[in-house]
Coordinates of C-alpha atoms and ligand atoms in Angstrom, one line a residue:
M188 CA 16.3 27.7 19.3
A189 CA 17.0 24.0 19.5
V190 CA 14.2 22.2 21.2
K191 CA 16.0 19.0 21.6
N192 CA 18.5 16.4 20.2
V193 CA 17.2 13.0 19.0
N194 CA 18.6 10.0 17.4
V195 CA 15.7 9.5 15.0
L196 CA 13.2 12.0 13.6
L197 CA 10.2 10.5 11.8
A198 CA 8.5 13.0 9.5
G199 CA 4.8 12.1 9.2
G200 CA 2.6 9.8 11.2
G201 CA 1.4 7.3 8.5
I202 CA 2.0 3.6 8.2
M203 CA 5.6 4.0 6.9
S204 CA 6.9 6.1 9.8
S205 CA 5.0 4.1 12.4
T206 CA 6.4 0.8 11.1
L207 CA 10.0 2.2 11.0
G208 CA 9.5 3.6 14.5
V209 CA 8.4 0.2 15.8
L210 CA 11.2 -1.7 14.0
L211 CA 13.8 0.7 15.4
R212 CA 12.3 0.6 18.9
Q213 CA 12.5 -3.3 18.8
L214 CA 16.1 -3.2 17.5
D215 CA 17.3 -0.6 20.0
P216 CA 15.1 0.4 22.9
L217 CA 17.5 3.2 23.9
L218 CA 17.1 5.2 20.7
T219 CA 15.4 8.6 21.2
I220 CA 12.7 8.9 18.5
T221 CA 10.5 11.9 17.7
M222 CA 7.6 11.7 15.3
V223 CA 6.3 15.0 13.8
E224 CA 2.8 15.0 12.3
K225 CA 1.2 18.1 10.8
L226 CA -2.4 17.0 11.4
D227 CA -4.2 16.7 14.7
D228 CA -3.9 12.9 14.7
V229 CA -1.7 10.3 13.0
A230 CA -2.8 8.1 10.1
E231 CA -5.3 10.6 8.7
E232 CA -3.9 10.9 5.1
S233 CA -3.4 7.9 2.7
T234 CA -3.1 5.5 5.6
S235 CA -6.6 6.2 6.9
G236 CA -8.9 3.2 6.5
W237 CA -11.3 5.1 4.2
N238 CA -8.5 6.7 2.1
N239 CA -7.1 3.4 0.7
A240 CA -8.5 0.1 -0.5
G241 CA -7.1 -1.9 2.4
T242 CA -6.1 -4.7 0.3
G243 CA -3.2 -6.7 1.7
H244 CA -1.5 -6.9 -1.6
A245 CA -0.2 -10.5 -2.0
A246 CA -0.7 -10.7 -5.8
Y247 CA -3.5 -13.2 -5.3
C248 CA -6.0 -11.2 -7.2
E249 CA -4.3 -8.2 -8.8
L250 CA -3.9 -9.1 -12.5
N251 CA -1.5 -6.2 -13.2
Y252 CA 1.2 -8.1 -11.2
T253 CA 1.2 -10.9 -13.9
P254 CA 1.4 -9.1 -17.2
E255 CA 1.2 -10.9 -20.5
T256 CA 4.5 -11.1 -22.3
A257 CA 5.0 -10.3 -26.0
D258 CA 5.0 -14.1 -26.9
G259 CA 1.7 -14.6 -25.0
G260 CA 3.2 -16.0 -21.8
I261 CA 2.8 -14.7 -18.3
D262 CA 5.5 -12.8 -16.4
A263 CA 4.9 -13.7 -12.8
S264 CA 8.1 -12.3 -11.3
K265 CA 6.4 -9.3 -9.8
A266 CA 3.7 -11.5 -8.3
F267 CA 6.3 -13.6 -6.5
A268 CA 8.1 -10.6 -5.2
I269 CA 5.0 -8.9 -3.9
N270 CA 3.7 -12.1 -2.3
E271 CA 7.0 -12.6 -0.5
S272 CA 7.1 -9.0 0.6
F273 CA 3.6 -9.3 2.1
E274 CA 4.6 -12.5 3.9
R275 CA 7.4 -10.4 5.6
T276 CA 4.7 -7.9 6.6
L277 CA 2.5 -10.6 8.0
Q278 CA 5.4 -12.0 10.0
F279 CA 6.2 -8.7 11.6
W280 CA 2.6 -8.1 12.6
S281 CA 2.4 -11.7 14.0
Y282 CA 5.5 -11.0 16.0
L283 CA 4.0 -7.8 17.4
I284 CA 0.8 -9.7 18.3
H285 CA 2.9 -12.3 20.2
Q286 CA 4.7 -9.5 22.0
Q287 CA 1.3 -7.9 22.9
A288 CA 2.5 -4.8 21.2
L289 CA -0.7 -4.7 19.1
P290 CA -4.3 -5.3 20.1
E291 CA -6.4 -8.2 18.8
P292 CA -5.8 -8.7 15.1
T293 CA -9.4 -8.1 14.1
S294 CA -8.8 -4.4 14.9
F295 CA -6.7 -4.1 11.8
I296 CA -6.8 -7.3 9.7
N297 CA -9.7 -9.6 8.6
A298 CA -9.7 -12.6 6.3
T299 CA -11.4 -11.6 3.1
P300 CA -11.1 -13.9 0.1
H301 CA -9.1 -12.4 -2.8
L302 CA -10.8 -13.1 -6.2
S303 CA -10.0 -12.2 -9.8
F304 CA -12.9 -12.1 -12.1
V305 CA -12.9 -11.6 -15.9
W306 CA -15.3 -12.0 -18.8
G307 CA -14.9 -12.4 -22.6
E308 CA -12.9 -15.2 -24.3
K309 CA -9.6 -13.2 -24.4
N310 CA -9.7 -12.4 -20.7
V311 CA -10.8 -15.9 -19.7
S312 CA -7.8 -17.3 -21.7
F313 CA -5.5 -14.8 -19.9
L314 CA -6.8 -15.9 -16.5
R315 CA -6.4 -19.6 -17.4
K316 CA -2.8 -18.9 -18.3
R317 CA -2.2 -16.9 -15.2
F318 CA -3.5 -19.7 -13.0
A319 CA -1.3 -22.2 -14.9
A320 CA 1.7 -19.9 -14.3
I321 CA 1.3 -19.4 -10.6
G322 CA -1.5 -21.6 -9.2
E323 CA 0.7 -24.6 -8.6
H324 CA 3.5 -22.8 -6.9
H325 CA 3.6 -23.1 -3.1
M326 CA 3.3 -19.3 -2.7
F327 CA -0.1 -19.5 -4.3
A328 CA -1.2 -22.8 -2.6
G329 CA -4.9 -22.9 -2.1
M330 CA -5.7 -20.8 -5.2
E331 CA -8.8 -22.2 -6.9
Y332 CA -9.8 -21.6 -10.6
S333 CA -13.3 -21.9 -12.1
E334 CA -15.1 -21.1 -15.3
D335 CA -18.4 -22.5 -14.0
P336 CA -20.9 -19.8 -13.3
A337 CA -22.5 -21.9 -10.5
V338 CA -19.2 -22.1 -8.7
L339 CA -18.5 -18.4 -9.3
R340 CA -21.9 -17.6 -8.0
E341 CA -21.1 -19.3 -4.7
W342 CA -17.9 -17.3 -4.4
M343 CA -19.5 -13.9 -5.4
P344 CA -23.2 -13.9 -5.7
L345 CA -23.6 -10.1 -6.3
V346 CA -21.1 -10.3 -9.2
M347 CA -22.9 -13.2 -10.9
D348 CA -26.6 -12.4 -10.4
G349 CA -28.1 -10.7 -13.3
R350 CA -25.2 -11.5 -15.7
D351 CA -25.8 -12.8 -19.2
P352 CA -25.5 -16.6 -18.9
A353 CA -23.9 -16.8 -22.3
Q354 CA -21.0 -14.6 -21.3
P355 CA -17.7 -16.6 -20.9
V356 CA -16.5 -15.9 -17.4
A357 CA -13.7 -17.1 -15.1
G358 CA -12.4 -16.5 -11.6
T359 CA -9.7 -17.4 -9.2
R360 CA -10.1 -17.4 -5.4
V361 CA -7.6 -17.4 -2.5
K362 CA -9.5 -17.8 0.8
H363 CA -6.8 -16.4 3.0
G364 CA -6.7 -13.0 1.4
T365 CA -6.9 -10.0 3.7
D366 CA -8.7 -6.7 4.3
V367 CA -6.4 -4.4 6.3
N368 CA -7.3 -1.2 8.2
F369 CA -3.8 0.4 7.9
G370 CA -5.1 3.4 9.8
S371 CA -6.1 1.5 12.9
L372 CA -2.8 -0.5 12.7
S373 CA -0.8 2.7 12.4
R374 CA -2.5 4.2 15.4
S375 CA -1.9 1.1 17.4
M376 CA 1.8 1.2 16.5
V377 CA 2.1 4.8 17.5
G378 CA 0.3 3.9 20.7
Y379 CA 2.8 1.2 21.4
L380 CA 5.7 3.7 20.8
Q381 CA 4.0 6.2 23.1
N382 CA 4.0 3.6 25.8
S383 CA 7.7 3.0 25.4
D384 CA 10.5 5.2 26.8
N385 CA 12.4 7.8 24.7
F386 CA 9.5 8.4 22.2
D387 CA 7.8 11.7 21.6
L388 CA 4.9 12.6 19.3
L389 CA 4.4 16.1 18.1
L390 CA 1.0 16.5 16.6
K391 CA -0.1 19.7 14.7
H392 CA 3.5 20.3 13.9
S393 CA 4.7 20.7 10.4
I394 CA 8.3 20.3 9.1
H395 CA 9.2 23.1 6.8
G396 CA 13.0 23.0 6.6
L397 CA 16.0 20.6 6.8
E398 CA 19.6 21.6 7.0
K399 CA 22.7 19.4 7.2
Q400 CA 25.0 20.6 9.9
S401 CA 28.8 20.4 9.8
D402 CA 28.7 17.6 12.4
G403 CA 26.6 15.5 10.0
K404 CA 23.4 15.9 12.0
W405 CA 20.2 17.3 10.6
R406 CA 18.7 20.5 11.9
V407 CA 15.0 20.2 11.2
S408 CA 12.7 23.2 11.4
V409 CA 9.2 22.6 12.8
R410 CA 6.3 24.9 13.1
E411 CA 3.2 24.4 15.2
S412 CA -0.2 24.9 13.5
G413 CA -1.2 28.6 13.8
S414 CA 2.2 29.7 14.9
F415 CA 4.9 31.5 12.9
A416 CA 7.7 30.6 15.2
S417 CA 10.0 27.8 14.3
K418 CA 11.4 25.2 16.6
H419 CA 14.5 23.1 15.8
I420 CA 15.1 19.5 16.3
I421 CA 18.6 18.1 15.9
A422 CA 18.5 14.6 14.6
D423 CA 21.2 12.0 13.8
F424 CA 18.8 10.3 11.3
V425 CA 15.7 11.6 9.5
F426 CA 13.1 9.5 7.8
L427 CA 10.7 11.4 5.4
G428 CA 7.5 9.4 5.7
A429 CA 5.4 12.3 4.7
G430 CA 3.4 10.4 2.0
G431 CA 2.8 12.6 -1.1
A432 CA 4.7 15.4 0.6
A433 CA 7.9 13.4 1.0
L434 CA 9.1 14.7 -2.3
Q435 CA 8.9 18.3 -1.1
L436 CA 10.8 17.5 2.1
L437 CA 13.4 15.4 0.1
Q438 CA 13.9 18.4 -2.2
A439 CA 14.2 20.7 0.9
S440 CA 17.0 18.4 2.3
G441 CA 19.1 19.2 -0.8
I442 CA 20.7 15.8 -0.9
A443 CA 22.4 14.9 -4.2
E444 CA 20.2 11.8 -4.5
S445 CA 17.0 13.9 -4.7
V446 CA 18.0 15.7 -7.9
G447 CA 15.8 15.0 -10.9
Y448 CA 12.8 13.5 -9.0
G449 CA 9.3 14.9 -9.6
G450 CA 5.8 13.8 -8.7
F451 CA 2.6 13.2 -10.6
P452 CA -0.5 13.4 -8.3
V453 CA -3.5 11.1 -9.0
S454 CA -6.5 11.4 -6.7
G455 CA -9.1 8.8 -6.3
Q456 CA -12.8 8.3 -5.5
W457 CA -14.9 5.3 -4.5
L458 CA -18.5 4.3 -4.7
V459 CA -19.5 3.3 -1.2
C460 CA -22.5 1.2 -0.1
K461 CA -23.3 0.7 3.6
K462 CA -26.7 -0.9 3.3
P463 CA -26.4 -4.0 5.6
E464 CA -28.7 -6.1 3.3
I465 CA -26.3 -5.6 0.4
V466 CA -23.1 -5.6 2.3
S467 CA -23.9 -9.0 3.9
Q468 CA -24.1 -10.6 0.5
H469 CA -20.5 -10.0 -0.4
L470 CA -17.4 -11.2 1.4
A471 CA -14.5 -10.8 -1.0
K472 CA -12.2 -8.4 -2.8
V473 CA -13.0 -9.0 -6.5
Y474 CA -10.4 -7.5 -8.8
G475 CA -10.9 -7.2 -12.6
K476 CA -8.8 -6.1 -15.5
A477 CA -7.7 -2.5 -16.0
S478 CA -8.9 -0.8 -19.2
I479 CA -6.3 0.0 -21.8
G480 CA -4.3 3.1 -20.9
A481 CA -5.4 3.0 -17.3
P482 CA -2.5 3.1 -14.8
P483 CA -2.0 -0.1 -12.9
M484 CA -3.4 1.2 -9.6
S485 CA -6.7 1.9 -11.2
V486 CA -7.8 -1.8 -11.6
P487 CA -11.5 -1.8 -10.7
H488 CA -12.4 -3.9 -7.7
L489 CA -15.5 -4.5 -5.6
D490 CA -14.4 -4.9 -2.0
T491 CA -15.7 -5.9 1.4
R492 CA -14.2 -3.4 3.9
I493 CA -14.3 -3.6 7.6
I494 CA -13.2 -0.2 9.0
D495 CA -13.3 0.4 12.8
G496 CA -16.0 -2.2 13.2
E497 CA -18.2 -0.9 10.3
K498 CA -18.8 -3.0 7.2
A499 CA -19.1 -1.5 3.8
L500 CA -18.7 -2.3 0.1
L501 CA -16.3 -0.1 -1.9
F502 CA -16.1 0.0 -5.7
G503 CA -13.4 1.9 -7.6
P504 CA -11.1 3.5 -7.7
F505 CA -12.1 6.3 -10.1
A506 CA -9.1 8.4 -10.8
G507 CA -9.1 12.2 -10.7
F508 CA -6.6 14.9 -11.1
T509 CA -5.6 17.6 -8.7
T510 CA -2.3 19.4 -8.2
K511 CA -2.3 18.6 -4.4
F512 CA 0.3 16.1 -3.1
L513 CA -1.8 15.3 0.0
K514 CA -5.6 15.0 0.4
R515 CA -5.3 18.0 2.8
G516 CA -2.5 19.5 0.8
S517 CA -2.2 22.7 -1.2
F518 CA -3.1 23.3 -4.8
M519 CA 0.4 24.8 -5.1
D520 CA 2.1 21.5 -4.3
L521 CA 2.8 20.4 -7.8
F522 CA 4.0 23.8 -9.0
A523 CA 6.2 24.2 -5.9
S524 CA 7.9 20.9 -6.6
I525 CA 9.1 22.0 -10.1
R526 CA 12.9 22.4 -10.2
P527 CA 15.3 23.0 -13.1
A528 CA 16.5 19.4 -12.6
N529 CA 13.1 17.8 -12.8
L530 CA 11.5 20.0 -15.4
W531 CA 12.7 18.0 -18.4
P532 CA 11.7 14.6 -17.0
M533 CA 8.3 16.0 -16.0
L534 CA 7.8 17.6 -19.5
K535 CA 8.9 14.3 -21.2
V536 CA 6.4 12.3 -19.1
G537 CA 3.7 14.8 -19.9
M538 CA 4.4 14.6 -23.6
S539 CA 4.5 10.8 -23.8
S540 CA 1.7 9.7 -21.5
F541 CA -1.2 10.2 -23.9
D542 CA -3.0 7.1 -22.8
L543 CA -2.8 8.1 -19.1
I544 CA -3.9 11.7 -19.8
R545 CA -6.8 10.5 -22.0
Y546 CA -7.7 8.0 -19.2
L547 CA -7.6 10.8 -16.5
I548 CA -9.7 13.2 -18.6
T549 CA -12.4 10.5 -19.2
E550 CA -12.4 9.6 -15.5
V551 CA -12.7 13.3 -14.4
M552 CA -15.7 13.8 -16.8
Q553 CA -17.7 10.9 -15.4
S554 CA -21.1 11.4 -14.0
H555 CA -22.7 9.4 -11.2
A556 CA -24.6 7.4 -13.9
D557 CA -21.3 6.6 -15.7
R558 CA -19.7 5.4 -12.5
M559 CA -22.8 3.3 -11.7
N560 CA -22.5 1.7 -15.2
A561 CA -18.9 0.9 -14.4
L562 CA -20.0 -0.7 -11.1
R563 CA -22.8 -2.7 -12.9
E564 CA -20.1 -4.5 -14.9
Y565 CA -19.1 -6.1 -11.6
F566 CA -22.5 -5.9 -9.8
P567 CA -25.2 -6.0 -12.5
N568 CA -28.1 -5.4 -10.1
A569 CA -26.6 -2.4 -8.3
K570 CA -29.1 0.5 -7.8
D571 CA -28.0 4.1 -8.0
E572 CA -29.6 5.1 -4.7
D573 CA -27.6 2.6 -2.7
W574 CA -24.2 4.1 -3.6
T575 CA -22.5 7.4 -2.7
L576 CA -19.3 8.8 -3.9
A577 CA -16.4 9.3 -1.4
T578 CA -13.0 10.8 -1.9
A579 CA -10.0 8.5 -1.4
G580 CA -6.4 9.4 -0.5
Q581 CA -3.9 11.1 -2.8
R582 CA -1.1 9.2 -4.6
V583 CA 2.0 10.9 -6.0
Q584 CA 3.6 8.8 -8.6
I585 CA 7.3 9.1 -9.1
I586 CA 8.8 10.9 -12.1
K587 CA 12.5 10.4 -12.6
K588 CA 15.2 10.9 -15.1
D589 CA 15.6 8.3 -17.8
P590 CA 18.8 8.2 -20.0
Q591 CA 16.8 7.0 -23.1
K592 CA 13.4 8.8 -22.8
G593 CA 14.5 11.8 -20.8
G594 CA 11.9 11.1 -18.1
K595 CA 9.8 8.2 -16.9
L596 CA 6.7 7.8 -14.7
E597 CA 6.8 4.9 -12.2
F598 CA 4.0 3.4 -10.3
G599 CA 5.9 1.6 -7.6
T600 CA 7.5 2.8 -4.3
E601 CA 11.1 3.8 -3.9
V602 CA 13.4 4.4 -1.0
I603 CA 15.8 7.3 -1.7
S604 CA 18.7 7.7 0.8
A605 CA 21.6 10.0 1.4
A606 CA 25.0 8.4 0.7
D607 CA 26.0 8.8 4.4
G608 CA 22.8 7.1 5.6
S609 CA 21.7 10.1 7.6
L610 CA 18.4 10.6 5.7
A611 CA 15.9 8.5 3.8
A612 CA 12.6 9.1 2.1
L613 CA 9.8 6.9 0.8
L614 CA 8.4 8.0 -2.6
G615 CA 5.5 6.5 -4.6
A616 CA 2.4 4.8 -3.5
S617 CA 1.9 1.3 -4.9
P618 CA 1.8 -1.5 -3.7
G619 CA 2.0 0.8 -0.8
A620 CA 1.2 0.0 2.7
S621 CA 1.3 -3.8 2.2
V622 CA 5.0 -3.7 1.5
T623 CA 5.8 -1.3 4.3
V624 CA 8.0 -3.8 6.2
T625 CA 10.1 -4.6 3.2
A626 CA 10.4 -0.9 2.4
M627 CA 11.4 0.0 5.9
L628 CA 13.9 -2.9 6.0
Q629 CA 15.5 -1.3 2.9
V630 CA 15.7 2.0 4.8
L631 CA 17.5 0.1 7.7
E632 CA 19.8 -1.7 5.3
K633 CA 20.8 1.6 3.5
C634 CA 21.1 3.8 6.5
F635 CA 22.2 1.5 9.4
P636 CA 24.4 -1.0 7.5
E637 CA 26.8 -1.6 10.4
K638 CA 24.1 -2.2 12.9
M639 CA 22.2 -4.4 10.5
A640 CA 25.4 -6.6 10.2
S641 CA 25.8 -6.8 14.0
A642 CA 25.0 -10.1 15.7
E643 CA 22.5 -8.4 18.0
W644 CA 20.4 -6.8 15.3
K645 CA 20.6 -9.9 13.1
A646 CA 19.2 -12.0 15.9
K647 CA 16.4 -9.6 16.6
L648 CA 15.5 -9.4 12.9
K649 CA 15.3 -13.2 12.7
E650 CA 13.0 -13.2 15.7
M651 CA 10.7 -10.5 14.2
I652 CA 10.8 -11.7 10.6
P653 CA 11.9 -15.3 10.5
S654 CA 12.2 -15.4 6.7
Y655 CA 14.5 -12.3 6.7
G656 CA 17.4 -13.0 4.4
R657 CA 15.9 -16.2 3.1
S658 CA 13.8 -16.9 0.1
L659 CA 10.2 -18.0 0.6
T660 CA 9.7 -18.3 -3.1
N661 CA 12.4 -21.0 -3.2
D662 CA 11.7 -22.7 0.1
A663 CA 8.3 -24.4 0.2
E664 CA 8.8 -25.9 3.6
L665 CA 9.8 -22.6 5.2
L666 CA 6.8 -20.9 3.7
K667 CA 4.5 -23.6 4.9
Q668 CA 5.8 -23.3 8.5
I669 CA 5.7 -19.5 8.5
R670 CA 2.3 -19.1 6.8
Q671 CA 0.8 -21.6 9.2
D672 CA 1.9 -19.4 12.1
T673 CA 1.1 -16.0 10.7
L674 CA -2.3 -17.0 9.4
S675 CA -3.3 -18.6 12.7
T676 CA -1.8 -15.7 14.9
L677 CA -3.6 -13.1 12.8
G678 CA -6.9 -15.1 12.8
L679 CA -6.9 -15.5 9.1
I680 CA -7.7 -19.3 9.3
D681 CA -9.3 -21.3 12.0
T682 CA -6.5 -22.4 14.3
G683 CA -7.6 -26.0 13.6
E684 CA -7.4 -25.6 9.9
T685 CA -4.2 -26.5 8.1
M686 CA -3.0 -25.0 4.9
Q687 CA -3.6 -26.9 1.8
A688 CA -0.8 -29.0 0.3
P689 CA 1.3 -27.1 -2.3
E690 CA -0.9 -28.4 -5.1
A691 CA -3.5 -25.9 -6.1
A692 CA -7.1 -26.9 -6.2
V693 CA -9.0 -26.7 -9.5
V694 CA -12.7 -26.6 -9.3
Ligands
FAD54 C1 -6.8 5.4 -3.4 C2 -5.7 4.6 -2.7 C3 -5.8 3.3 -2.6 C4 -4.8 2.5 -2.0 N1 -5.0 1.2 -1.8 C5 -4.0 0.5 -1.1 C6 -4.3 -0.9 -0.9 O1 -5.3 -1.4 -1.2 N2 -3.3 -1.6 -0.2 C7 -2.1 -1.0 0.1 O2 -1.3 -1.7 0.6 N3 -1.9 0.3 -0.1 C8 -2.8 1.0 -0.7 N4 -2.6 2.4 -1.0 C9 -1.3 3.0 -0.6 C10 -1.2 3.3 0.8 O3 -2.3 3.9 1.3 C11 0.0 4.2 1.0 O4 1.2 3.6 0.4 C12 0.4 4.4 2.5 O5 -0.7 4.7 3.2 C13 1.4 5.5 2.5 O6 1.8 5.7 3.9 P1 2.7 6.9 4.3 O7 3.0 6.7 5.7 O8 3.9 6.9 3.4 O9 1.9 8.2 4.0 P2 0.6 8.9 4.6 O10 -0.3 7.9 5.2 O11 0.1 9.8 3.6 O12 1.2 9.7 5.8 C14 2.0 10.8 5.6 C15 1.8 11.7 6.8 O13 2.8 12.7 6.8 C16 2.2 13.9 7.2 N5 2.9 15.0 6.7 C17 3.0 15.4 5.4 N6 3.8 16.5 5.3 C18 4.3 16.8 6.6 C19 5.1 17.8 7.1 N7 5.7 18.7 6.3 N8 5.4 17.8 8.4 C20 4.8 16.8 9.2 N9 3.9 15.9 8.8 C21 3.7 15.8 7.5 C22 0.8 13.8 6.7 O14 -0.2 14.6 7.4 C23 0.5 12.3 6.9 O15 -0.1 12.0 8.1 C24 -3.6 3.2 -1.5 C25 -3.5 4.5 -1.7 C26 -4.5 5.3 -2.2 C27 -4.4 6.8 -2.3

């Protein structure tokens, strides 16, 4: 029985669906939107504050975004793309604050300096080159570099105390880095949608089937927890924002574009410290270098977290392996996703990812003492009894066909959409929530091309994201104006403080 007809059905209540919902609500207040979430609240999977690292990825501190090239140079293209993408996200959040569509910014975002920290001659030389490659660009204005242990101690005392004074060390710092509680943000966005007309939230409802009707609409089968009876929602457009489970729903849709995609689940764990006397000594996200063979998202970092008013330190992530696609998923998830069309790409990835498999086995075998030793590389005086292990969210990395290798494993995010624009899915997990706005703009561009070209939507987009369609990487003046507004609106600098001139500071 058809429950209802809607214009937009959002599968899942994480940061992706909630952002798309708010973007669409702003662009067209008359659209009827239904969000279907299988858990008893939204933002309880990867988007939950405790399930991810909460780094507003802007490429200030993540060394994997500036890999070394074969000739010893630095490839900074990814760093610029991610920084620009995060600027779009910040603009959208600022707009929502101005509209009073979100509560005070501290409920979801807090200024937390972003630092990179390395030791050993080779790594120091890498960081020096990295700073030379990006530090003077206006996108990275304000980035400081130092090899002086006294300066580094001021920036991150816990990291420097107890360290061998003869060890060569180097760090960079960007003061306007951020810690983001994507869970709180997502709940606020859904709250905003619930206060608007034409929006419906179905909690404890799971989508288990999608069928394309002859009229081009989607017939989506939904089941309430504990019930065997299916309800049906007829939707003009469906967005699969189901996190790790988006792959399964994409496969269920049967669209041609889904063929050949597979998923590789990687789970994560953190060491957590909530002792106020330790937590109060660290205000930063300190990112190091990933070990050889480790996937890019496993770069170790020691982070200040502020989650729902509670301060903590997190160190990790430590990778793990499970066959679940969601933290609260089923052990059958991986097996159920295997299809004749993705079997070969999955096997090829399995056969060629020795470094990754070795890395995962080593990580899984670690004891608390091993994990504490890894922590002590960043916090030499850390004591075992102050830290406990917590389970993070689940990431499902994308496996896809590759004409040369047969199959490849990707660590980014990808929007897959039906040719007629009636359905889109978000696969992958990194850089994840920080690039939500860019990813959801891609969904709109792919699935609503005519509306996106209309004068009405164009004007609204410009209002919400002033840099939309323009390059912040190439326009220093535009970036300066926009950043001044976003940082002050979001409380990331004192309103009296002005951003530094484009030249970067060297300490
Ligand atoms: C360990 C870890 C660290 C991370 N660190 C960062 C970071 O520092 N910065 C950053 O920007 N990003 C980070 N990420 C990535 C980020 O958390 C994710 O990209 C983002 O939260 C994904 O949001 P989502 O809405 O796609 O998925 P989710 O938040 O997982 O939401 C999907 C929702 O869909 C629901 N659902 C699933 N199947 C169904 C169904 N059949 N029917 C109905 N509902 C369904 C789920 O219950 C869930 O609520 C990290 C991720 C992990 C795991």
